[in-house]
Amino acid sequence: MTADSGNAKLIRTKEQLAQNGRSITGIIGDRRKDRLPPGQHLVKDFPVLDLGKQPNMLPKDWALSAAGEISRPFKWNWRDFMAQPQVEITSDIHCVTTWSRYGNRWKGVGARHFLAEVQPKPNASFLMVRGYDGYATNVPLSWLDDDDVLFAHTWNGAPLAREHGGPVRLVIPKLYFWKSAKWIRHITFMDKDAPGYWEALGYHDVGDPWKEERYG
Ligand SMILES: Nc1nc2c(c(=O)[nH]1)N[C@H]1C(S)=C(S)[C@@H](COP(=O)(O)O)O[C@H]1N2
Ligand SMILES: [Mo]
């Protein structure tokens, strides 16, 4: 995968952070008690982080498909997606580069509804989530299967901006934000785990912020 020069520096920095094991406090947090995970600081703005290619996907050209360990091939185009039951969820963002952003109001389709439609086979236990920019990240199925996980098309009352993954991105609030794929395109249900883009470069397989699963 290539990145343009604008983001090449950021990508190199993040690779080096993983190599050096930076930003580890050694504190184990408690999600039920501590809103801010260890080693994080609050921001009010909404930083943009990606590989430097921001696909210009129009809703009419967008679709989410799934394959692998599922009963039959699956695809939602924009019209299908918007016809599904809609949920509104307010959640916090925790990025592994140590910024956190509280109180994001997301609207979209809940992951549990998606899973009920897709019907994963009993042996499905990991997902590879892919974006239209070529990005990929792996997630255990158990972490997608949660009531605060959604495929979001709206952020704070407005259509999700292109730079934040519009028309549709995944949002998994209980994991570091690199697991929340922007411009979501495809989900492969797998019976075995495999690393995505950042995971292959030294970032953690799961990525629980309260356990500071940044690297490893
Ligand atoms: N498709 C795609 N999704 C992605 C990324 C990416 O490069 N491509 N970057 C990830 C990373 S590292 C982070 S921190 C968040 C950033 O989301 P934001 O730009 O909306 O803050 O998106 C994640 N999802
Ligand atoms: Mo990130």
mmCIF file with all atom_site columns, N, CA, C and O and ligand atoms in Angstrom, residues 14 46-51 95 99 131 133 135 163-164 169 177-178 180-183 198, ligand 1:
data_model
loop_
_atom_site.group_PDB
_atom_site.id
_atom_site.type_symbol
_atom_site.label_atom_id
_atom_site.label_alt_id
_atom_site.label_comp_id
_atom_site.label_asym_id
_atom_site.label_entity_id
_atom_site.label_seq_id
_atom_site.pdbx_PDB_ins_code
_atom_site.Cartn_x
_atom_site.Cartn_y
_atom_site.Cartn_z
_atom_site.occupancy
_atom_site.B_iso_or_equiv
_atom_site.pdbx_formal_charge
_atom_site.auth_seq_id
_atom_site.auth_comp_id
_atom_site.auth_asym_id
_atom_site.auth_atom_id
_atom_site.pdbx_PDB_model_num
ATOM   1   N N   . LYS A 1 14  ? 4.180   6.698  13.333 1.00 0.00 ? 14  LYS A N   1
ATOM   2   C CA  . LYS A 1 14  ? 3.394   5.674  14.024 1.00 0.00 ? 14  LYS A CA  1
ATOM   3   C C   . LYS A 1 14  ? 4.113   4.331  14.010 1.00 0.00 ? 14  LYS A C   1
ATOM   4   O O   . LYS A 1 14  ? 4.046   3.581  14.973 1.00 0.00 ? 14  LYS A O   1
ATOM   5   N N   . PHE A 1 46  ? -11.388 17.415 16.167 1.00 0.00 ? 46  PHE A N   1
ATOM   6   C CA  . PHE A 1 46  ? -11.560 16.049 15.673 1.00 0.00 ? 46  PHE A CA  1
ATOM   7   C C   . PHE A 1 46  ? -10.444 15.797 14.656 1.00 0.00 ? 46  PHE A C   1
ATOM   8   O O   . PHE A 1 46  ? -10.595 16.075 13.471 1.00 0.00 ? 46  PHE A O   1
ATOM   9   N N   . PRO A 1 47  ? -9.290  15.297 15.137 1.00 0.00 ? 47  PRO A N   1
ATOM   10  C CA  . PRO A 1 47  ? -8.159  15.075 14.232 1.00 0.00 ? 47  PRO A CA  1
ATOM   11  C C   . PRO A 1 47  ? -8.507  14.077 13.119 1.00 0.00 ? 47  PRO A C   1
ATOM   12  O O   . PRO A 1 47  ? -9.390  13.232 13.286 1.00 0.00 ? 47  PRO A O   1
ATOM   13  N N   . VAL A 1 48  ? -7.820  14.210 11.998 1.00 0.00 ? 48  VAL A N   1
ATOM   14  C CA  . VAL A 1 48  ? -7.990  13.288 10.871 1.00 0.00 ? 48  VAL A CA  1
ATOM   15  C C   . VAL A 1 48  ? -6.740  12.442 10.754 1.00 0.00 ? 48  VAL A C   1
ATOM   16  O O   . VAL A 1 48  ? -5.626  12.971 10.700 1.00 0.00 ? 48  VAL A O   1
ATOM   17  N N   . LEU A 1 49  ? -6.899  11.122 10.767 1.00 0.00 ? 49  LEU A N   1
ATOM   18  C CA  . LEU A 1 49  ? -5.758  10.208 10.618 1.00 0.00 ? 49  LEU A CA  1
ATOM   19  C C   . LEU A 1 49  ? -6.112  9.119  9.612  1.00 0.00 ? 49  LEU A C   1
ATOM   20  O O   . LEU A 1 49  ? -7.110  8.421  9.784  1.00 0.00 ? 49  LEU A O   1
ATOM   21  N N   . ASP A 1 50  ? -5.297  9.009  8.587  1.00 0.00 ? 50  ASP A N   1
ATOM   22  C CA  . ASP A 1 50  ? -5.476  7.916  7.630  1.00 0.00 ? 50  ASP A CA  1
ATOM   23  C C   . ASP A 1 50  ? -4.200  7.794  6.816  1.00 0.00 ? 50  ASP A C   1
ATOM   24  O O   . ASP A 1 50  ? -3.197  8.442  7.108  1.00 0.00 ? 50  ASP A O   1
ATOM   25  N N   . LEU A 1 51  ? -4.245  6.945  5.786  1.00 0.00 ? 51  LEU A N   1
ATOM   26  C CA  . LEU A 1 51  ? -3.050  6.677  5.002  1.00 0.00 ? 51  LEU A CA  1
ATOM   27  C C   . LEU A 1 51  ? -2.835  7.725  3.911  1.00 0.00 ? 51  LEU A C   1
ATOM   28  O O   . LEU A 1 51  ? -1.918  7.609  3.111  1.00 0.00 ? 51  LEU A O   1
ATOM   29  N N   . CYS A 1 95  ? -7.836  7.390  20.423 1.00 0.00 ? 95  CYS A N   1
ATOM   30  C CA  . CYS A 1 95  ? -6.858  7.085  19.375 1.00 0.00 ? 95  CYS A CA  1
ATOM   31  C C   . CYS A 1 95  ? -5.548  6.663  20.035 1.00 0.00 ? 95  CYS A C   1
ATOM   32  O O   . CYS A 1 95  ? -5.139  7.238  21.048 1.00 0.00 ? 95  CYS A O   1
ATOM   33  N N   . TRP A 1 99  ? -4.799  10.857 21.750 1.00 0.00 ? 99  TRP A N   1
ATOM   34  C CA  . TRP A 1 99  ? -5.921  11.797 21.916 1.00 0.00 ? 99  TRP A CA  1
ATOM   35  C C   . TRP A 1 99  ? -7.231  11.026 22.096 1.00 0.00 ? 99  TRP A C   1
ATOM   36  O O   . TRP A 1 99  ? -7.418  9.945  21.538 1.00 0.00 ? 99  TRP A O   1
ATOM   37  N N   . GLY A 1 131 ? -11.459 -0.909 3.938  1.00 0.00 ? 131 GLY A N   1
ATOM   38  C CA  . GLY A 1 131 ? -11.982 0.363  3.464  1.00 0.00 ? 131 GLY A CA  1
ATOM   39  C C   . GLY A 1 131 ? -11.724 0.542  1.975  1.00 0.00 ? 131 GLY A C   1
ATOM   40  O O   . GLY A 1 131 ? -10.899 -0.174 1.393  1.00 0.00 ? 131 GLY A O   1
ATOM   41  N N   . ASP A 1 133 ? -10.102 2.761  0.654  1.00 0.00 ? 133 ASP A N   1
ATOM   42  C CA  . ASP A 1 133 ? -8.740  3.271  0.429  1.00 0.00 ? 133 ASP A CA  1
ATOM   43  C C   . ASP A 1 133 ? -7.703  2.154  0.448  1.00 0.00 ? 133 ASP A C   1
ATOM   44  O O   . ASP A 1 133 ? -6.503  2.418  0.323  1.00 0.00 ? 133 ASP A O   1
ATOM   45  N N   . TYR A 1 135 ? -7.181  0.242  3.116  1.00 0.00 ? 135 TYR A N   1
ATOM   46  C CA  . TYR A 1 135 ? -6.866  -0.022 4.528  1.00 0.00 ? 135 TYR A CA  1
ATOM   47  C C   . TYR A 1 135 ? -7.578  -1.292 4.997  1.00 0.00 ? 135 TYR A C   1
ATOM   48  O O   . TYR A 1 135 ? -8.666  -1.619 4.530  1.00 0.00 ? 135 TYR A O   1
ATOM   49  N N   . GLU A 1 163 ? -13.452 13.177 5.062  1.00 0.00 ? 163 GLU A N   1
ATOM   50  C CA  . GLU A 1 163 ? -12.168 12.929 5.741  1.00 0.00 ? 163 GLU A CA  1
ATOM   51  C C   . GLU A 1 163 ? -12.314 12.039 6.976  1.00 0.00 ? 163 GLU A C   1
ATOM   52  O O   . GLU A 1 163 ? -11.337 11.468 7.437  1.00 0.00 ? 163 GLU A O   1
ATOM   53  N N   . HIS A 1 164 ? -13.525 11.945 7.503  1.00 0.00 ? 164 HIS A N   1
ATOM   54  C CA  . HIS A 1 164 ? -13.746 11.058 8.651  1.00 0.00 ? 164 HIS A CA  1
ATOM   55  C C   . HIS A 1 164 ? -14.363 9.713  8.240  1.00 0.00 ? 164 HIS A C   1
ATOM   56  O O   . HIS A 1 164 ? -14.802 8.940  9.099  1.00 0.00 ? 164 HIS A O   1
ATOM   57  N N   . ARG A 1 169 ? -18.650 4.719  7.973  1.00 0.00 ? 169 ARG A N   1
ATOM   58  C CA  . ARG A 1 169 ? -17.503 4.137  8.659  1.00 0.00 ? 169 ARG A CA  1
ATOM   59  C C   . ARG A 1 169 ? -17.998 3.231  9.778  1.00 0.00 ? 169 ARG A C   1
ATOM   60  O O   . ARG A 1 169 ? -19.121 3.363  10.264 1.00 0.00 ? 169 ARG A O   1
ATOM   61  N N   . PHE A 1 177 ? -9.118  3.699  18.059 1.00 0.00 ? 177 PHE A N   1
ATOM   62  C CA  . PHE A 1 177 ? -9.864  4.147  16.877 1.00 0.00 ? 177 PHE A CA  1
ATOM   63  C C   . PHE A 1 177 ? -9.310  3.579  15.559 1.00 0.00 ? 177 PHE A C   1
ATOM   64  O O   . PHE A 1 177 ? -9.978  3.676  14.536 1.00 0.00 ? 177 PHE A O   1
ATOM   65  N N   . TRP A 1 178 ? -8.101  3.008  15.569 1.00 0.00 ? 178 TRP A N   1
ATOM   66  C CA  . TRP A 1 178 ? -7.611  2.466  14.300 1.00 0.00 ? 178 TRP A CA  1
ATOM   67  C C   . TRP A 1 178 ? -8.422  1.246  13.861 1.00 0.00 ? 178 TRP A C   1
ATOM   68  O O   . TRP A 1 178 ? -8.392  0.863  12.691 1.00 0.00 ? 178 TRP A O   1
ATOM   69  N N   . SER A 1 180 ? -11.645 1.265  13.854 1.00 0.00 ? 180 SER A N   1
ATOM   70  C CA  . SER A 1 180 ? -12.892 1.801  13.293 1.00 0.00 ? 180 SER A CA  1
ATOM   71  C C   . SER A 1 180 ? -12.652 2.233  11.847 1.00 0.00 ? 180 SER A C   1
ATOM   72  O O   . SER A 1 180 ? -12.340 3.394  11.568 1.00 0.00 ? 180 SER A O   1
ATOM   73  N N   . ALA A 1 181 ? -12.792 1.278  10.928 1.00 0.00 ? 181 ALA A N   1
ATOM   74  C CA  . ALA A 1 181 ? -12.438 1.525  9.524  1.00 0.00 ? 181 ALA A CA  1
ATOM   75  C C   . ALA A 1 181 ? -13.327 2.592  8.884  1.00 0.00 ? 181 ALA A C   1
ATOM   76  O O   . ALA A 1 181 ? -14.555 2.539  8.996  1.00 0.00 ? 181 ALA A O   1
ATOM   77  N N   . LYS A 1 182 ? -12.670 3.560  8.242  1.00 0.00 ? 182 LYS A N   1
ATOM   78  C CA  . LYS A 1 182 ? -13.375 4.598  7.486  1.00 0.00 ? 182 LYS A CA  1
ATOM   79  C C   . LYS A 1 182 ? -13.687 4.080  6.078  1.00 0.00 ? 182 LYS A C   1
ATOM   80  O O   . LYS A 1 182 ? -13.082 3.118  5.606  1.00 0.00 ? 182 LYS A O   1
ATOM   81  N N   . TRP A 1 183 ? -14.614 4.725  5.389  1.00 0.00 ? 183 TRP A N   1
ATOM   82  C CA  . TRP A 1 183 ? -14.989 4.356  3.998  1.00 0.00 ? 183 TRP A CA  1
ATOM   83  C C   . TRP A 1 183 ? -15.163 2.846  3.882  1.00 0.00 ? 183 TRP A C   1
ATOM   84  O O   . TRP A 1 183 ? -14.626 2.182  2.992  1.00 0.00 ? 183 TRP A O   1
ATOM   85  N N   . TRP A 1 198 ? -2.098  -1.874 10.408 1.00 0.00 ? 198 TRP A N   1
ATOM   86  C CA  . TRP A 1 198 ? -1.294  -1.430 11.560 1.00 0.00 ? 198 TRP A CA  1
ATOM   87  C C   . TRP A 1 198 ? -0.865  -2.607 12.419 1.00 0.00 ? 198 TRP A C   1
ATOM   88  O O   . TRP A 1 198 ? 0.206   -2.586 13.038 1.00 0.00 ? 198 TRP A O   1
HETATM 89  N N1  . LIG B 2 .   ? -10.181 3.177  5.770  1.00 0.00 ? 1   LIG B N1  1
HETATM 90  C C1  . LIG B 2 .   ? -9.395  3.641  6.765  1.00 0.00 ? 1   LIG B C1  1
HETATM 91  N N2  . LIG B 2 .   ? -9.876  3.638  8.024  1.00 0.00 ? 1   LIG B N2  1
HETATM 92  C C2  . LIG B 2 .   ? -9.121  4.103  9.025  1.00 0.00 ? 1   LIG B C2  1
HETATM 93  C C3  . LIG B 2 .   ? -7.814  4.575  8.817  1.00 0.00 ? 1   LIG B C3  1
HETATM 94  C C4  . LIG B 2 .   ? -7.333  4.567  7.483  1.00 0.00 ? 1   LIG B C4  1
HETATM 95  O O1  . LIG B 2 .   ? -6.190  4.971  7.174  1.00 0.00 ? 1   LIG B O1  1
HETATM 96  N N3  . LIG B 2 .   ? -8.158  4.106  6.482  1.00 0.00 ? 1   LIG B N3  1
HETATM 97  N N4  . LIG B 2 .   ? -7.070  5.032  9.884  1.00 0.00 ? 1   LIG B N4  1
HETATM 98  C C5  . LIG B 2 .   ? -7.466  4.576  11.227 1.00 0.00 ? 1   LIG B C5  1
HETATM 99  C C6  . LIG B 2 .   ? -6.836  5.331  12.288 1.00 0.00 ? 1   LIG B C6  1
HETATM 100 S S1  . LIG B 2 .   ? -5.202  4.985  12.613 1.00 0.00 ? 1   LIG B S1  1
HETATM 101 C C7  . LIG B 2 .   ? -7.534  6.207  13.081 1.00 0.00 ? 1   LIG B C7  1
HETATM 102 S S2  . LIG B 2 .   ? -6.869  6.905  14.454 1.00 0.00 ? 1   LIG B S2  1
HETATM 103 C C8  . LIG B 2 .   ? -8.930  6.595  12.728 1.00 0.00 ? 1   LIG B C8  1
HETATM 104 C C9  . LIG B 2 .   ? -8.988  8.092  12.527 1.00 0.00 ? 1   LIG B C9  1
HETATM 105 O O2  . LIG B 2 .   ? -10.291 8.484  12.211 1.00 0.00 ? 1   LIG B O2  1
HETATM 106 P P1  . LIG B 2 .   ? -10.548 10.051 11.994 1.00 0.00 ? 1   LIG B P1  1
HETATM 107 O O3  . LIG B 2 .   ? -9.671  10.491 10.846 1.00 0.00 ? 1   LIG B O3  1
HETATM 108 O O4  . LIG B 2 .   ? -12.005 10.172 11.718 1.00 0.00 ? 1   LIG B O4  1
HETATM 109 O O5  . LIG B 2 .   ? -10.136 10.724 13.275 1.00 0.00 ? 1   LIG B O5  1
HETATM 110 O O6  . LIG B 2 .   ? -9.370  5.957  11.545 1.00 0.00 ? 1   LIG B O6  1
HETATM 111 C C10 . LIG B 2 .   ? -8.973  4.631  11.411 1.00 0.00 ? 1   LIG B C10 1
HETATM 112 N N5  . LIG B 2 .   ? -9.669  4.086  10.282 1.00 0.00 ? 1   LIG B N5  1
#
